[in-house]
mmCIF file of C-alpha atoms and ligand atoms in Angstrom:
data_model
loop_
_atom_site.group_PDB
_atom_site.id
_atom_site.type_symbol
_atom_site.label_atom_id
_atom_site.label_comp_id
_atom_site.label_asym_id
_atom_site.label_seq_id
_atom_site.Cartn_x
_atom_site.Cartn_y
_atom_site.Cartn_z
ATOM 1 C CA MET A 1 0.000 0.000 0.000
ATOM 2 C CA HIS A 2 2.612 2.517 -1.037
ATOM 3 C CA ALA A 3 3.519 4.484 -4.150
ATOM 4 C CA THR A 4 5.523 7.480 -5.320
ATOM 5 C CA ALA A 5 4.335 9.942 -7.963
ATOM 6 C CA VAL A 6 5.715 13.081 -9.559
ATOM 7 C CA ALA A 7 3.885 16.120 -10.879
ATOM 8 C CA HIS A 8 4.908 19.478 -12.278
ATOM 9 C CA PRO A 9 3.530 22.922 -11.507
ATOM 10 C CA ASN A 10 1.381 24.507 -14.162
ATOM 11 C CA ILE A 11 1.046 28.153 -15.040
ATOM 12 C CA ALA A 12 -2.344 29.567 -15.929
ATOM 13 C CA LEU A 13 -2.458 31.700 -19.066
ATOM 14 C CA VAL A 14 -6.165 32.366 -18.548
ATOM 15 C CA LYS A 15 -6.416 32.655 -14.784
ATOM 16 C CA TYR A 16 -8.671 31.076 -12.206
ATOM 17 C CA TRP A 17 -9.581 33.573 -9.471
ATOM 18 C CA GLY A 18 -12.758 33.215 -7.402
ATOM 19 C CA LYS A 19 -14.925 30.341 -6.235
ATOM 20 C CA ALA A 20 -18.485 29.522 -7.296
ATOM 21 C CA ASP A 21 -18.874 27.277 -4.250
ATOM 22 C CA GLU A 22 -16.329 27.378 -1.464
ATOM 23 C CA SER A 23 -17.511 24.153 0.211
ATOM 24 C CA ARG A 24 -16.925 22.145 -3.007
ATOM 25 C CA ASN A 25 -13.905 24.261 -4.016
ATOM 26 C CA LEU A 26 -15.658 24.903 -7.318
ATOM 27 C CA PRO A 27 -13.964 27.620 -9.390
ATOM 28 C CA ALA A 28 -16.030 30.586 -10.527
ATOM 29 C CA VAL A 29 -14.311 30.603 -13.934
ATOM 30 C CA GLY A 30 -12.614 28.115 -16.231
ATOM 31 C CA SER A 31 -8.868 28.361 -16.903
ATOM 32 C CA ILE A 32 -6.189 27.419 -19.439
ATOM 33 C CA SER A 33 -2.643 26.516 -18.411
ATOM 34 C CA ILE A 34 0.665 25.055 -19.463
ATOM 35 C CA THR A 35 2.343 22.295 -17.481
ATOM 36 C CA LEU A 36 6.085 22.776 -16.921
ATOM 37 C CA ASP A 37 8.825 20.171 -17.086
ATOM 38 C CA THR A 38 11.895 20.853 -14.940
ATOM 39 C CA LEU A 39 10.186 21.879 -11.653
ATOM 40 C CA VAL A 40 9.049 18.752 -9.850
ATOM 41 C CA THR A 41 7.095 17.680 -6.783
ATOM 42 C CA THR A 42 7.779 14.089 -5.715
ATOM 43 C CA THR A 43 5.249 12.626 -3.292
ATOM 44 C CA SER A 44 5.396 9.245 -1.562
ATOM 45 C CA VAL A 45 2.487 7.778 0.331
ATOM 46 C CA ARG A 46 2.372 4.724 2.556
ATOM 47 C CA PHE A 47 -0.830 3.460 4.151
ATOM 48 C CA ASP A 48 -0.279 1.535 7.340
ATOM 49 C CA PRO A 49 -2.895 0.279 9.829
ATOM 50 C CA ALA A 50 -0.240 0.616 12.571
ATOM 51 C CA LEU A 51 -0.129 4.439 12.207
ATOM 52 C CA GLY A 52 -2.277 6.207 14.799
ATOM 53 C CA GLU A 53 -2.828 9.270 12.579
ATOM 54 C CA ASP A 54 -2.090 10.752 9.165
ATOM 55 C CA ARG A 55 1.397 12.272 8.896
ATOM 56 C CA PHE A 56 2.808 14.756 6.419
ATOM 57 C CA THR A 57 6.302 16.052 5.777
ATOM 58 C CA LEU A 58 7.199 18.725 3.234
ATOM 59 C CA ASP A 59 10.827 18.962 2.102
ATOM 60 C CA GLY A 60 11.819 16.599 4.926
ATOM 61 C CA ARG A 61 10.155 18.476 7.789
ATOM 62 C CA PRO A 62 6.756 17.945 9.455
ATOM 63 C CA ALA A 63 4.325 20.516 8.019
ATOM 64 C CA PRO A 64 1.464 20.766 10.563
ATOM 65 C CA ASP A 65 -0.078 23.791 8.813
ATOM 66 C CA GLN A 66 -0.559 21.735 5.633
ATOM 67 C CA LEU A 67 -1.672 18.509 7.327
ATOM 68 C CA GLU A 68 -5.359 19.474 7.317
ATOM 69 C CA ARG A 69 -5.432 19.860 3.523
ATOM 70 C CA VAL A 70 -3.513 16.623 2.998
ATOM 71 C CA ARG A 71 -5.911 14.789 5.306
ATOM 72 C CA ALA A 72 -8.903 16.269 3.442
ATOM 73 C CA CYS A 73 -7.420 14.866 0.229
ATOM 74 C CA LEU A 74 -6.939 11.406 1.767
ATOM 75 C CA ASP A 75 -10.518 11.593 3.065
ATOM 76 C CA LEU A 76 -11.824 12.005 -0.495
ATOM 77 C CA PHE A 77 -10.459 8.514 -1.187
ATOM 78 C CA ARG A 78 -11.725 7.205 2.166
ATOM 79 C CA ALA A 79 -15.231 8.351 1.220
ATOM 80 C CA ARG A 80 -15.021 6.123 -1.889
ATOM 81 C CA LEU A 81 -13.120 3.211 -0.346
ATOM 82 C CA PRO A 82 -14.156 2.554 3.233
ATOM 83 C CA GLY A 83 -11.560 1.127 5.611
ATOM 84 C CA VAL A 84 -8.528 2.984 4.217
ATOM 85 C CA PRO A 85 -5.986 3.240 7.074
ATOM 86 C CA HIS A 86 -3.862 6.205 8.141
ATOM 87 C CA ALA A 87 -1.090 7.320 5.834
ATOM 88 C CA GLU A 88 2.391 8.746 5.933
ATOM 89 C CA VAL A 89 2.867 11.290 3.138
ATOM 90 C CA ALA A 90 6.237 12.810 2.223
ATOM 91 C CA SER A 91 6.422 15.514 -0.416
ATOM 92 C CA VAL A 92 9.550 17.180 -1.784
ATOM 93 C CA ASN A 93 9.621 20.210 -4.076
ATOM 94 C CA SER A 94 12.572 21.021 -6.308
ATOM 95 C CA PHE A 95 11.597 24.744 -6.116
ATOM 96 C CA PRO A 96 10.474 27.331 -3.484
ATOM 97 C CA THR A 97 7.182 26.328 -1.846
ATOM 98 C CA ALA A 98 4.159 28.678 -1.698
ATOM 99 C CA ALA A 99 5.792 31.609 -3.453
ATOM 100 C CA GLY A 100 3.572 31.758 -6.515
ATOM 101 C CA LEU A 101 5.124 28.777 -8.271
ATOM 102 C CA ALA A 102 1.997 26.637 -7.969
ATOM 103 C CA SER A 103 3.428 24.190 -5.449
ATOM 104 C CA SER A 104 -0.095 23.324 -4.320
ATOM 105 C CA ALA A 105 -0.974 22.355 -7.900
ATOM 106 C CA SER A 106 1.917 19.951 -8.354
ATOM 107 C CA GLY A 107 1.618 18.813 -4.720
ATOM 108 C CA PHE A 108 -2.009 17.715 -4.871
ATOM 109 C CA ALA A 109 -1.691 16.308 -8.399
ATOM 110 C CA ALA A 110 1.212 14.104 -7.251
ATOM 111 C CA LEU A 111 -0.674 13.174 -4.072
ATOM 112 C CA VAL A 112 -3.865 11.955 -5.764
ATOM 113 C CA VAL A 113 -1.876 9.961 -8.337
ATOM 114 C CA ALA A 114 0.265 8.348 -5.612
ATOM 115 C CA VAL A 115 -2.758 7.563 -3.413
ATOM 116 C CA ASP A 116 -4.698 6.130 -6.355
ATOM 117 C CA ARG A 117 -1.843 3.710 -7.080
ATOM 118 C CA ALA A 118 -1.119 2.869 -3.433
ATOM 119 C CA LEU A 119 -4.782 1.953 -2.893
ATOM 120 C CA GLU A 120 -5.135 0.402 -6.371
ATOM 121 C CA ALA A 121 -8.238 2.546 -6.776
ATOM 122 C CA GLY A 122 -7.909 2.550 -10.588
ATOM 123 C CA LEU A 123 -9.390 6.011 -11.187
ATOM 124 C CA ASP A 124 -9.045 7.498 -14.665
ATOM 125 C CA ARG A 125 -7.339 10.844 -15.300
ATOM 126 C CA ALA A 126 -10.622 12.754 -15.422
ATOM 127 C CA GLU A 127 -11.598 11.410 -11.997
ATOM 128 C CA LEU A 128 -8.140 12.101 -10.580
ATOM 129 C CA ALA A 129 -8.382 15.667 -11.870
ATOM 130 C CA GLU A 130 -11.734 16.144 -10.131
ATOM 131 C CA LEU A 131 -10.292 14.904 -6.830
ATOM 132 C CA ALA A 132 -7.203 17.104 -7.217
ATOM 133 C CA ARG A 133 -9.438 20.071 -8.054
ATOM 134 C CA GLN A 134 -11.314 19.669 -4.764
ATOM 135 C CA CYS A 135 -7.961 19.987 -2.915
ATOM 136 C CA SER A 136 -6.563 22.895 -4.950
ATOM 137 C CA GLY A 137 -8.336 24.341 -7.980
ATOM 138 C CA SER A 138 -5.224 24.567 -10.107
ATOM 139 C CA ALA A 139 -4.104 21.018 -9.209
ATOM 140 C CA ALA A 140 -6.598 19.480 -11.644
ATOM 141 C CA ARG A 141 -4.563 20.973 -14.492
ATOM 142 C CA SER A 142 -1.260 19.377 -13.343
ATOM 143 C CA ILE A 143 -2.792 15.916 -13.851
ATOM 144 C CA PHE A 144 -2.311 16.597 -17.582
ATOM 145 C CA GLY A 145 0.695 17.677 -19.629
ATOM 146 C CA GLY A 146 1.125 20.357 -22.283
ATOM 147 C CA PHE A 147 -1.723 22.836 -22.769
ATOM 148 C CA VAL A 148 -4.645 22.121 -20.464
ATOM 149 C CA GLU A 149 -8.140 23.519 -20.053
ATOM 150 C CA LEU A 150 -10.348 23.291 -16.976
ATOM 151 C CA ARG A 151 -13.981 23.816 -18.002
ATOM 152 C CA LEU A 152 -16.894 24.387 -15.660
ATOM 153 C CA ARG A 153 -19.796 22.004 -16.248
ATOM 154 C CA PRO A 154 -22.830 24.108 -17.199
ATOM 155 C CA ASP A 155 -24.987 22.268 -14.627
ATOM 156 C CA GLY A 156 -22.651 23.288 -11.781
ATOM 157 C CA SER A 157 -21.850 19.676 -10.848
ATOM 158 C CA GLY A 158 -18.070 20.068 -11.205
ATOM 159 C CA CYS A 159 -15.378 20.575 -13.842
ATOM 160 C CA ASP A 160 -13.977 18.740 -16.815
ATOM 161 C CA THR A 161 -10.246 19.081 -17.227
ATOM 162 C CA GLY A 162 -8.219 17.819 -20.154
ATOM 163 C CA GLN A 163 -5.353 18.421 -22.515
ATOM 164 C CA ILE A 164 -6.027 20.732 -25.456
ATOM 165 C CA ARG A 165 -2.587 20.350 -27.093
ATOM 166 C CA ALA A 166 0.405 18.140 -26.336
ATOM 167 C CA ALA A 167 3.684 19.661 -25.113
ATOM 168 C CA ALA A 168 5.635 18.343 -28.112
ATOM 169 C CA ASP A 169 3.189 20.006 -30.536
ATOM 170 C CA TRP A 170 4.192 23.535 -29.552
ATOM 171 C CA PRO A 171 7.341 23.422 -27.393
ATOM 172 C CA LEU A 172 7.225 26.876 -25.795
ATOM 173 C CA GLN A 173 9.775 27.746 -23.141
ATOM 174 C CA VAL A 174 9.222 29.356 -19.766
ATOM 175 C CA VAL A 175 11.679 31.535 -17.871
ATOM 176 C CA VAL A 176 10.743 32.103 -14.225
ATOM 177 C CA ALA A 177 12.250 35.144 -12.533
ATOM 178 C CA ILE A 178 12.418 34.505 -8.781
ATOM 179 C CA THR A 179 12.138 37.901 -7.133
ATOM 180 C CA SER A 180 11.557 36.555 -3.612
ATOM 181 C CA ALA A 181 11.710 33.059 -2.147
ATOM 182 C CA GLU A 182 9.529 33.940 0.828
ATOM 183 C CA ALA A 183 6.131 32.287 1.257
ATOM 184 C CA LYS A 184 3.312 34.600 0.187
ATOM 185 C CA ALA A 185 1.432 36.541 2.838
ATOM 186 C CA ILE A 186 -2.091 35.791 1.613
ATOM 187 C CA GLY A 187 -2.805 32.406 0.110
ATOM 188 C CA SER A 188 -4.863 32.136 -3.040
ATOM 189 C CA THR A 189 -8.049 30.859 -1.353
ATOM 190 C CA ALA A 190 -8.091 33.703 1.192
ATOM 191 C CA GLY A 191 -7.232 36.175 -1.581
ATOM 192 C CA MET A 192 -10.041 34.920 -3.807
ATOM 193 C CA LEU A 193 -12.683 35.042 -1.060
ATOM 194 C CA HIS A 194 -11.591 38.541 -0.049
ATOM 195 C CA THR A 195 -11.752 39.652 -3.701
ATOM 196 C CA GLU A 196 -15.239 38.196 -4.202
ATOM 197 C CA ARG A 197 -16.536 39.903 -1.100
ATOM 198 C CA THR A 198 -14.997 43.335 -1.524
ATOM 199 C CA SER A 199 -13.825 44.080 -5.080
ATOM 200 C CA PRO A 200 -16.272 46.121 -7.162
ATOM 201 C CA TYR A 201 -14.553 44.739 -10.281
ATOM 202 C CA TYR A 202 -15.426 41.116 -9.469
ATOM 203 C CA PRO A 203 -18.651 41.011 -11.581
ATOM 204 C CA ALA A 204 -16.678 42.309 -14.582
ATOM 205 C CA TRP A 205 -14.011 39.662 -13.996
ATOM 206 C CA LEU A 206 -16.677 36.935 -14.146
ATOM 207 C CA ALA A 207 -18.492 38.454 -17.113
ATOM 208 C CA THR A 208 -15.389 38.547 -19.335
ATOM 209 C CA SER A 209 -14.020 35.084 -18.578
ATOM 210 C CA LYS A 210 -15.664 33.122 -21.399
ATOM 211 C CA THR A 211 -14.340 35.479 -24.086
ATOM 212 C CA ASP A 212 -10.779 35.078 -22.775
ATOM 213 C CA LEU A 213 -11.078 31.291 -22.633
ATOM 214 C CA ALA A 214 -12.378 31.127 -26.211
ATOM 215 C CA ALA A 215 -9.590 33.407 -27.475
ATOM 216 C CA ALA A 216 -6.859 31.427 -25.704
ATOM 217 C CA ARG A 217 -8.273 28.055 -26.821
ATOM 218 C CA GLN A 218 -8.285 29.303 -30.414
ATOM 219 C CA ALA A 219 -4.747 30.702 -30.111
ATOM 220 C CA VAL A 220 -3.473 27.350 -28.791
ATOM 221 C CA GLU A 221 -5.295 25.511 -31.565
ATOM 222 C CA ASP A 222 -3.773 27.822 -34.204
ATOM 223 C CA ARG A 223 -0.368 27.995 -32.450
ATOM 224 C CA ASP A 224 -0.784 31.763 -32.744
ATOM 225 C CA PHE A 225 1.786 33.169 -30.292
ATOM 226 C CA ALA A 226 0.757 36.824 -30.691
ATOM 227 C CA ALA A 227 -2.879 36.014 -29.975
ATOM 228 C CA LEU A 228 -1.965 33.857 -26.974
ATOM 229 C CA ALA A 229 0.310 36.632 -25.660
ATOM 230 C CA ALA A 230 -2.441 39.241 -25.924
ATOM 231 C CA VAL A 231 -5.125 37.253 -24.119
ATOM 232 C CA SER A 232 -2.724 35.879 -21.477
ATOM 233 C CA GLU A 233 -1.321 39.263 -20.464
ATOM 234 C CA HIS A 234 -4.858 40.633 -20.397
ATOM 235 C CA SER A 235 -6.095 37.819 -18.150
ATOM 236 C CA CYS A 236 -3.118 38.226 -15.803
ATOM 237 C CA LEU A 237 -3.418 41.993 -15.444
ATOM 238 C CA LYS A 238 -7.192 41.702 -15.058
ATOM 239 C CA MET A 239 -6.798 39.126 -12.262
ATOM 240 C CA HIS A 240 -4.390 41.421 -10.433
ATOM 241 C CA ALA A 241 -6.624 44.445 -11.103
ATOM 242 C CA VAL A 242 -9.651 42.777 -9.527
ATOM 243 C CA ALA A 243 -7.458 41.886 -6.517
ATOM 244 C CA PHE A 244 -5.936 45.414 -6.305
ATOM 245 C CA ALA A 245 -9.495 46.774 -6.144
ATOM 246 C CA ALA A 246 -10.443 44.627 -3.114
ATOM 247 C CA ARG A 247 -10.654 46.425 0.254
ATOM 248 C CA PRO A 248 -7.969 46.432 1.514
ATOM 249 C CA GLY A 249 -6.330 45.832 -1.841
ATOM 250 C CA LEU A 250 -4.257 42.712 -2.461
ATOM 251 C CA LEU A 251 -0.804 43.333 -3.855
ATOM 252 C CA TYR A 252 1.168 40.193 -4.671
ATOM 253 C CA TRP A 253 3.934 42.016 -6.550
ATOM 254 C CA ASN A 254 7.184 43.596 -5.442
ATOM 255 C CA GLY A 255 9.286 46.207 -7.231
ATOM 256 C CA ALA A 256 11.234 43.620 -9.184
ATOM 257 C CA THR A 257 7.970 42.089 -10.446
ATOM 258 C CA VAL A 258 7.185 45.400 -12.137
ATOM 259 C CA GLU A 259 10.723 45.794 -13.499
ATOM 260 C CA CYS A 260 10.530 42.314 -15.056
ATOM 261 C CA ILE A 261 7.199 43.114 -16.714
ATOM 262 C CA ARG A 262 8.584 46.370 -18.139
ATOM 263 C CA ARG A 263 11.694 44.630 -19.497
ATOM 264 C CA LEU A 264 9.624 41.855 -21.088
ATOM 265 C CA ARG A 265 7.396 44.439 -22.746
ATOM 266 C CA GLU A 266 10.498 46.165 -24.182
ATOM 267 C CA LEU A 267 11.765 42.869 -25.548
ATOM 268 C CA ALA A 268 8.366 42.051 -27.062
ATOM 269 C CA SER A 269 8.192 45.488 -28.751
ATOM 270 C CA ALA A 270 11.642 44.807 -30.186
ATOM 271 C CA GLY A 271 10.239 41.665 -31.817
ATOM 272 C CA VAL A 272 11.311 39.009 -29.288
ATOM 273 C CA GLY A 273 8.694 36.249 -28.915
ATOM 274 C CA VAL A 274 7.822 36.613 -25.245
ATOM 275 C CA PHE A 275 4.931 37.513 -22.957
ATOM 276 C CA PHE A 276 4.555 37.598 -19.171
ATOM 277 C CA THR A 277 2.252 36.222 -16.539
ATOM 278 C CA VAL A 278 2.196 36.537 -12.737
ATOM 279 C CA ASP A 279 0.231 34.471 -10.196
ATOM 280 C CA ALA A 280 -0.534 35.007 -6.509
ATOM 281 C CA GLY A 281 3.088 35.788 -5.673
ATOM 282 C CA PRO A 282 5.888 38.074 -6.883
ATOM 283 C CA GLN A 283 7.567 35.750 -9.411
ATOM 284 C CA VAL A 284 7.320 36.617 -13.088
ATOM 285 C CA LYS A 285 6.883 33.883 -15.659
ATOM 286 C CA ALA A 286 8.029 34.722 -19.169
ATOM 287 C CA ILE A 287 6.502 32.495 -21.836
ATOM 288 C CA CYS A 288 8.807 32.373 -24.853
ATOM 289 C CA LEU A 289 9.029 31.036 -28.355
ATOM 290 C CA PRO A 290 11.844 28.438 -28.306
ATOM 291 C CA GLU A 291 14.374 30.707 -30.032
ATOM 292 C CA ALA A 292 13.760 33.555 -27.534
ATOM 293 C CA GLY A 293 14.458 31.613 -24.317
ATOM 294 C CA ASP A 294 18.194 32.412 -23.951
ATOM 295 C CA ARG A 295 17.797 36.119 -24.625
ATOM 296 C CA VAL A 296 14.873 36.447 -22.215
ATOM 297 C CA ALA A 297 16.685 34.514 -19.468
ATOM 298 C CA ASP A 298 19.786 36.761 -19.816
ATOM 299 C CA ALA A 299 17.690 39.943 -19.771
ATOM 300 C CA LEU A 300 15.762 38.939 -16.627
ATOM 301 C CA ALA A 301 18.847 37.636 -14.788
ATOM 302 C CA GLU A 302 20.553 41.019 -14.979
ATOM 303 C CA LEU A 303 17.678 43.003 -13.449
ATOM 304 C CA PRO A 304 18.191 44.228 -9.859
ATOM 305 C CA GLY A 305 15.940 42.276 -7.489
ATOM 306 C CA VAL A 306 15.930 39.115 -9.569
ATOM 307 C CA ALA A 307 17.524 36.529 -7.288
ATOM 308 C CA LYS A 308 17.454 33.648 -9.697
ATOM 309 C CA VAL A 309 16.160 32.601 -13.085
ATOM 310 C CA LEU A 310 14.722 29.128 -13.731
ATOM 311 C CA ARG A 311 14.307 27.605 -17.187
ATOM 312 C CA CYS A 312 11.549 25.154 -18.129
ATOM 313 C CA GLY A 313 9.978 23.625 -21.143
ATOM 314 C CA LEU A 314 6.501 22.158 -21.293
ATOM 315 C CA GLY A 315 6.091 18.860 -19.486
ATOM 316 C CA GLU A 316 3.938 15.831 -18.950
ATOM 317 C CA GLY A 317 1.108 15.175 -16.536
ATOM 318 C CA ALA A 318 1.350 13.629 -13.072
ATOM 319 C CA ARG A 319 2.547 10.018 -13.069
ATOM 320 C CA VAL A 320 3.591 7.144 -10.860
ATOM 321 C CA VAL A 321 7.371 6.651 -10.639
ATOM 322 C CA GLY A 322 7.631 3.927 -8.026
ATOM 323 C CA VAL A 323 5.638 1.393 -6.023
HETATM 324 O O1 LIG B 1 -5.317 26.437 -7.031
HETATM 325 P P1 LIG B 1 -5.053 27.588 -6.133
HETATM 326 O O2 LIG B 1 -6.041 27.666 -5.032
HETATM 327 O O3 LIG B 1 -3.652 27.633 -5.640
HETATM 328 O O4 LIG B 1 -5.267 28.950 -6.990
HETATM 329 C C1 LIG B 1 -4.521 29.296 -8.112
HETATM 330 C C2 LIG B 1 -4.667 30.736 -8.439
HETATM 331 C C3 LIG B 1 -3.722 31.291 -9.491
HETATM 332 O O5 LIG B 1 -2.495 30.610 -9.490
HETATM 333 C C4 LIG B 1 -3.428 32.752 -9.154
HETATM 334 C C5 LIG B 1 -4.337 31.269 -10.878
HETATM 335 C C6 LIG B 1 -4.376 29.928 -11.553
HETATM 336 O O6 LIG B 1 -5.295 29.719 -12.363
HETATM 337 O O7 LIG B 1 -3.490 29.089 -11.326
#
């Protein structure tokens, strides 16, 4: 009753921000993402009737503040398979945790895949994505590789997540500028709920989501980089604008975040194939055409406030690596 799985973070190009139903962790909007390759979460799970409780370590240390969410994830399986014993879960990230690099996405995607194998539950990818989504909205997307869309079911019963284009079909590169390795002050769930309750822009955010999703889906289908850049930057800035307008306003950026965005805009105006996106943290992700990756990485690395630059390509979905 043990297994190890890996999963990669994903980066939303059309963002998820807001919940339609907090108790079911149902997103208020669909989203489109890319799954990365070189950043990895490796999660091992071992079920053992001799354990008196569920245990969780993150990067080798007990993580009591995360245990509740891990237990809730295990309980989703226990609700389907009665009699599942306590588990020991160990998760290791190859990148800074909780700093806007989607560690919860790769973490819960790896966890559901490892648990499914350890319990021999035999769930298909769509079912695994739905379980991951209940733990962390963005985690559903890390079940799949390449370009991924999470769609809301029109009847409100859940989401359908799946690949819209394989990684090898359009091998974009991603340069991540790490501007701070500190954990973010306000997690995405708290930030979303605060935005829904207090931002006057929230209705506009919801009303414009479908148009962005359609434009991004079409751009991915056509491999139209300029169109994908335009809708992705718009979705990112709109997500941050709706959060800025909350009371008090949410500001996930630091000074270096802004400097990176300005530099990437200069490069794009000079004809370099690059656009930016930023999640609920200060890191900047530059999405590049393959030939632009080196130039973009050099330009970001030399900016003051950029501590480190990470390079990724597009990767595969969550998978079992050991039993
Ligand atoms: O899945 P969560 O609860 O970590 O929320 C993710 C929110 C964003 O990263 C800001 C946007 C997204 O779609 O990934």
